[in-house]
Short mmCIF file of C-alpha atoms in Angstrom, two decimals:
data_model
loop_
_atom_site.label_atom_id
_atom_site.label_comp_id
_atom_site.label_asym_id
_atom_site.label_seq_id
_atom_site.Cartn_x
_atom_site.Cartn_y
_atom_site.Cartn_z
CA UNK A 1 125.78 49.18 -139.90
CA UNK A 2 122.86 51.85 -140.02
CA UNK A 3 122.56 54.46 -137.58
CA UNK A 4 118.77 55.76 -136.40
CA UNK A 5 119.70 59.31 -134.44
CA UNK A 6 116.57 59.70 -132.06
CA UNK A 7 116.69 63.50 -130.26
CA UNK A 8 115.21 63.53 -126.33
CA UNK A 9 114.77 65.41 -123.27
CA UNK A 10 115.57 69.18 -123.16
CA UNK A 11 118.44 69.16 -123.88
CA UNK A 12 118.12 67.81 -127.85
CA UNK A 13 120.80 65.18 -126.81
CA UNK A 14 121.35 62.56 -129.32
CA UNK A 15 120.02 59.01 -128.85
CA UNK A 16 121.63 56.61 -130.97
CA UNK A 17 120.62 53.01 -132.11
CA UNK A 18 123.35 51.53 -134.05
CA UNK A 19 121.93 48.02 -136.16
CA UNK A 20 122.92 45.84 -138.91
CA UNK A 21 121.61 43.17 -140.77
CA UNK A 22 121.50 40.41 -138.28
CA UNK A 23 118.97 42.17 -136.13
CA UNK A 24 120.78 43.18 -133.17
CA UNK A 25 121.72 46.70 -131.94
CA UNK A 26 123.30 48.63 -129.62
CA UNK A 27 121.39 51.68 -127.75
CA UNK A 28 123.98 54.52 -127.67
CA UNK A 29 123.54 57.04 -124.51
CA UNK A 30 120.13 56.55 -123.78
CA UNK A 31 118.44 60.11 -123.23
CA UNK A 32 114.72 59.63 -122.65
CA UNK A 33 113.20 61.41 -119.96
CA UNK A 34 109.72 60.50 -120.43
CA UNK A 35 106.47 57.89 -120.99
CA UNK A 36 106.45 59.20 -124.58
CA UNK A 37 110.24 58.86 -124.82
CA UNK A 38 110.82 55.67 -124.32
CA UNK A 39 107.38 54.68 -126.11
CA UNK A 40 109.34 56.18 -129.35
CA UNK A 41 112.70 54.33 -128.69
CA UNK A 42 110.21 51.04 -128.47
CA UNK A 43 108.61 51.68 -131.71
CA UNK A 44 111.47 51.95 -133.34
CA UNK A 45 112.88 48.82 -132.11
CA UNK A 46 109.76 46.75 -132.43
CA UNK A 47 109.34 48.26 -136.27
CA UNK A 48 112.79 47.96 -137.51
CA UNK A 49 112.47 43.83 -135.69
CA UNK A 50 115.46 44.74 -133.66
CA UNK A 51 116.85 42.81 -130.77
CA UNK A 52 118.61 45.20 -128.58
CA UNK A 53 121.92 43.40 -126.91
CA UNK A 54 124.50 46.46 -125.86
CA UNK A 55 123.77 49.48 -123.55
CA UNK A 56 126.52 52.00 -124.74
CA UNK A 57 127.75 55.40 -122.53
CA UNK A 58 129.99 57.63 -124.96
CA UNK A 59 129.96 58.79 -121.22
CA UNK A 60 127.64 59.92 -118.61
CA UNK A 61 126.06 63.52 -118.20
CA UNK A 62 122.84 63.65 -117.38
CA UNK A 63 121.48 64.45 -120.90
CA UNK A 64 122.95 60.97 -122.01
CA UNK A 65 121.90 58.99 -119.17
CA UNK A 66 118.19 60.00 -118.29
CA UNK A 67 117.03 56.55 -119.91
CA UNK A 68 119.68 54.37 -118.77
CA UNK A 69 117.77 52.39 -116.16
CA UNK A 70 114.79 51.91 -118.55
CA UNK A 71 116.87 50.18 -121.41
CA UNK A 72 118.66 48.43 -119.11
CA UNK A 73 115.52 46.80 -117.02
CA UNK A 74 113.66 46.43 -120.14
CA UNK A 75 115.84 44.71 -122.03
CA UNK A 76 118.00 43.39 -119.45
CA UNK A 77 120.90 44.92 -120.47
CA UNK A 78 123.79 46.54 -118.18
CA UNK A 79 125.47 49.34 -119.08
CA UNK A 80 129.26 50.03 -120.39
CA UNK A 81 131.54 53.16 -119.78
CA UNK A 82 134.43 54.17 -118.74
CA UNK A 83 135.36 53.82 -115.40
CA UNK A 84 136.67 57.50 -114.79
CA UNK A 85 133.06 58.75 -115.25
CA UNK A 86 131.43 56.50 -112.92
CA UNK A 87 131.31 59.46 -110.01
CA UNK A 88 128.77 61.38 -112.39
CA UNK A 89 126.07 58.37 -111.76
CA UNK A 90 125.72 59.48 -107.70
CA UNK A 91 125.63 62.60 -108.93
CA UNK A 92 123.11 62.57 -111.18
CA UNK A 93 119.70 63.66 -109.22
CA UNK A 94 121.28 66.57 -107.72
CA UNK A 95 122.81 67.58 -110.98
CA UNK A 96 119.24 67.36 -112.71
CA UNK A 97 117.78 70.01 -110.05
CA UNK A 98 120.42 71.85 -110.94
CA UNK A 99 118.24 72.54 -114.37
CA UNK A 100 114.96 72.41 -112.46
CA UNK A 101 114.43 68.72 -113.41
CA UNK A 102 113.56 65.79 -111.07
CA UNK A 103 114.08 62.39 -111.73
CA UNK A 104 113.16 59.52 -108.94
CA UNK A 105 116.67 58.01 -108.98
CA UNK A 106 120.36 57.81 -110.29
CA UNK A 107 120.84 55.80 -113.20
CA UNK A 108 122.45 51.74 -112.44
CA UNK A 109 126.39 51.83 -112.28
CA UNK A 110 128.02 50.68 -115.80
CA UNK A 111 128.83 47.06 -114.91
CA UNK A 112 131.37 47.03 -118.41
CA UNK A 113 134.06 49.17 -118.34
CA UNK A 114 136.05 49.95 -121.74
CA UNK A 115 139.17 51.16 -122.17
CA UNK A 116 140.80 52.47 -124.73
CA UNK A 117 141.45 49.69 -127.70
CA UNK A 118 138.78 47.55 -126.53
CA UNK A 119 136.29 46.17 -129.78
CA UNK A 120 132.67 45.91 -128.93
CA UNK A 121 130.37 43.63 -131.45
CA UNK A 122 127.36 42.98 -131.80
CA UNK A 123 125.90 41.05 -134.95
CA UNK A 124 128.69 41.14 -137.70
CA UNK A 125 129.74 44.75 -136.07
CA UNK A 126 132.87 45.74 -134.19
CA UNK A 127 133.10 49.18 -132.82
CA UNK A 128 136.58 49.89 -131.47
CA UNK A 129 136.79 52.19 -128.37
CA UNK A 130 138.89 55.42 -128.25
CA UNK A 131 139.08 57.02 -124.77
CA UNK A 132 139.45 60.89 -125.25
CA UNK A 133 138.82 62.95 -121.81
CA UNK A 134 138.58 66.63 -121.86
CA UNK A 135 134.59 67.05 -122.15
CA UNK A 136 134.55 64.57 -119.33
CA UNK A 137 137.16 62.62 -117.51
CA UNK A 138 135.34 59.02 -119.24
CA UNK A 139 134.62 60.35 -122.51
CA UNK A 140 134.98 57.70 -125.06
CA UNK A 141 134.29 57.18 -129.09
CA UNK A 142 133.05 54.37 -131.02
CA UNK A 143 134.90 53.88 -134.57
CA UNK A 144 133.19 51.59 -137.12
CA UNK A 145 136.47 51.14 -139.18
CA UNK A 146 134.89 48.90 -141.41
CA UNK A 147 131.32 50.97 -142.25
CA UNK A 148 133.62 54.05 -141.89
CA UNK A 149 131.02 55.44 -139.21
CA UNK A 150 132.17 57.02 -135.97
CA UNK A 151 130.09 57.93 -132.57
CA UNK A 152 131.52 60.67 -131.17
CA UNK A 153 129.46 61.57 -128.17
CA UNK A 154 130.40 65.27 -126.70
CA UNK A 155 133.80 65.18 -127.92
CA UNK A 156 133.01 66.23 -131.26
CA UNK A 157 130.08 68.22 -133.02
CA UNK A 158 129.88 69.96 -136.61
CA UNK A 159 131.71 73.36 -136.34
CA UNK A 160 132.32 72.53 -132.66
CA UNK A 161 133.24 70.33 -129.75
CA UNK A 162 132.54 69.44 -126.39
CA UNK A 163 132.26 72.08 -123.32
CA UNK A 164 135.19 71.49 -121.05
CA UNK A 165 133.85 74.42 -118.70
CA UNK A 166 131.93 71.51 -116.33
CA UNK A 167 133.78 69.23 -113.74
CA UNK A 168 136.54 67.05 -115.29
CA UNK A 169 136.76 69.23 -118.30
CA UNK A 170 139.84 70.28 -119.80
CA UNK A 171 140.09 72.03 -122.75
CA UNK A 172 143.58 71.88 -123.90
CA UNK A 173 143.04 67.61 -123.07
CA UNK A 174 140.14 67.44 -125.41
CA UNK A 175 141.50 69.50 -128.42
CA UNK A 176 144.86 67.41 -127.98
CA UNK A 177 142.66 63.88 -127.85
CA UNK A 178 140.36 65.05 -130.97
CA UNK A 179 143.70 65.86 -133.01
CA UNK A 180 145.96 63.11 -132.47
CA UNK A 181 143.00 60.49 -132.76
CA UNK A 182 139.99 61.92 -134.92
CA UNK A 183 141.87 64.60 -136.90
CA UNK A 184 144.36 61.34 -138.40
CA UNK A 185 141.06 59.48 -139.76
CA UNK A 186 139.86 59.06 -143.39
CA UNK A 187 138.03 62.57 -144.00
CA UNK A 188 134.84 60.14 -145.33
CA UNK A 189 133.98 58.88 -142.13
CA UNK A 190 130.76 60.36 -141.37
CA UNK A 191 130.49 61.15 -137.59
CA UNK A 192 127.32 60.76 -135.75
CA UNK A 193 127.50 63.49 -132.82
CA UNK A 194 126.10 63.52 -129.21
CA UNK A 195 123.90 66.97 -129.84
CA UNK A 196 123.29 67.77 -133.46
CA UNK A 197 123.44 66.75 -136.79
CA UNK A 198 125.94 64.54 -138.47
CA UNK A 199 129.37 65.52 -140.23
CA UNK A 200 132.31 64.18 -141.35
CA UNK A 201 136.46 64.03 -140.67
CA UNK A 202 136.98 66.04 -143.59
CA UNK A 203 134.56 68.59 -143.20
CA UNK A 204 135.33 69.15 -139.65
CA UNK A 205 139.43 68.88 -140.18
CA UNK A 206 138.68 71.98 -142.92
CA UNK A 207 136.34 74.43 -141.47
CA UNK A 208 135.90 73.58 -137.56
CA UNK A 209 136.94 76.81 -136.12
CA UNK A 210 138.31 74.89 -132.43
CA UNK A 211 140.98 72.89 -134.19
#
């Protein structure tokens, strides 16, 4: 599986398409916010010969959802989450004003919801689904046991992790969920972040100064 990090919106949030050899991919947390945007997730698509067939929510802030309803009506694709996040979607225009930004509506509801243990594939790829709240009540992660390759959303960052200061954060929750879950994988898998640039188990379990 190859992983094509594409950064958006003001925020420098993390969109993710995740491909393999067969063609298809999954867009991870969709983030574009404008014309240009989503003219640069196309491109990409159309150049690589890609056939997108999963809309994936690591979870739903406004940063990761601002292009949501684009992928989804252009490529006829519905969206999975968690289900404990879905009261951040009628949310979601009054939470963008919040940061002086206006968008004309809230993002379609996740029809897919996935719970922790679940497998998503696509191609010859299976992502398996780890549910770790804290950063937000929904917050999942998307291991690639096989490719070694995990998509960690907001839960996770180099030399950090997620905020747990906004509603349905919890702080103690998240460091527990990263520990017990992330902390016990191989220190090779590389982890592709919601904000930032990649890492790895290892490098985080020696030098992240949160756990």
């Amino acid at each position: 599986m190859k992983v094509k990090i594409l950064v958006f919106n003001p925020f420098s949030e993390n969109t993710l398409i995740l491909y393999d050899e067969t063609g298809e991919c999954a867009i991870v947390d969709p983030g574009m916010i404008s014309e240009e945007e989503n003219e640069s997730l196309d491109a990409f698509i159309v150049s690589e010969g890609l056939k997108p067939v999963k809309l994936l929510q690591t979870h739903l802030h406004l940063d990761h959802v601002f292009g949501t309803g684009y992928v989804a009506e252009k490529y006829r694709l519905a969206a999975e989450a968690h289900k404990d996040d879905l009261p951040l979607v009628e949310l979601h225009k009054d939470y963008a004003l919040n940061f002086g930004i206006q968008v004309n509506s809230n993002p379609p509801m996740p029809e897919t919801f996935l719970e922790e243990g679940d497998v998503v594939k696509f191609g010859n790829t299976k992502l398996k689904v780890m549910h770790i709240p804290g950063h937000s009540l929904g917050g999942i992660v998307f291991l690639n046991e096989e490719e070694k390759i995990l998509i960690s959303g907001d839960v996770l960052f180099q030399g950090s992790v997620g905020r747990s200061d906004l509603p349905g954060g919890n702080h103690a929750q998240l460091i527990s969920g990263i520990k017990e879950k992330l902390l016990t994988l191989d220190d090779e898998i590389v982890v592709y972040p919601g904000h930032g640039p990649a890492t790895t188990i290892g490098e985080e379990r020696r030098s992240n100064p949160y756990l």
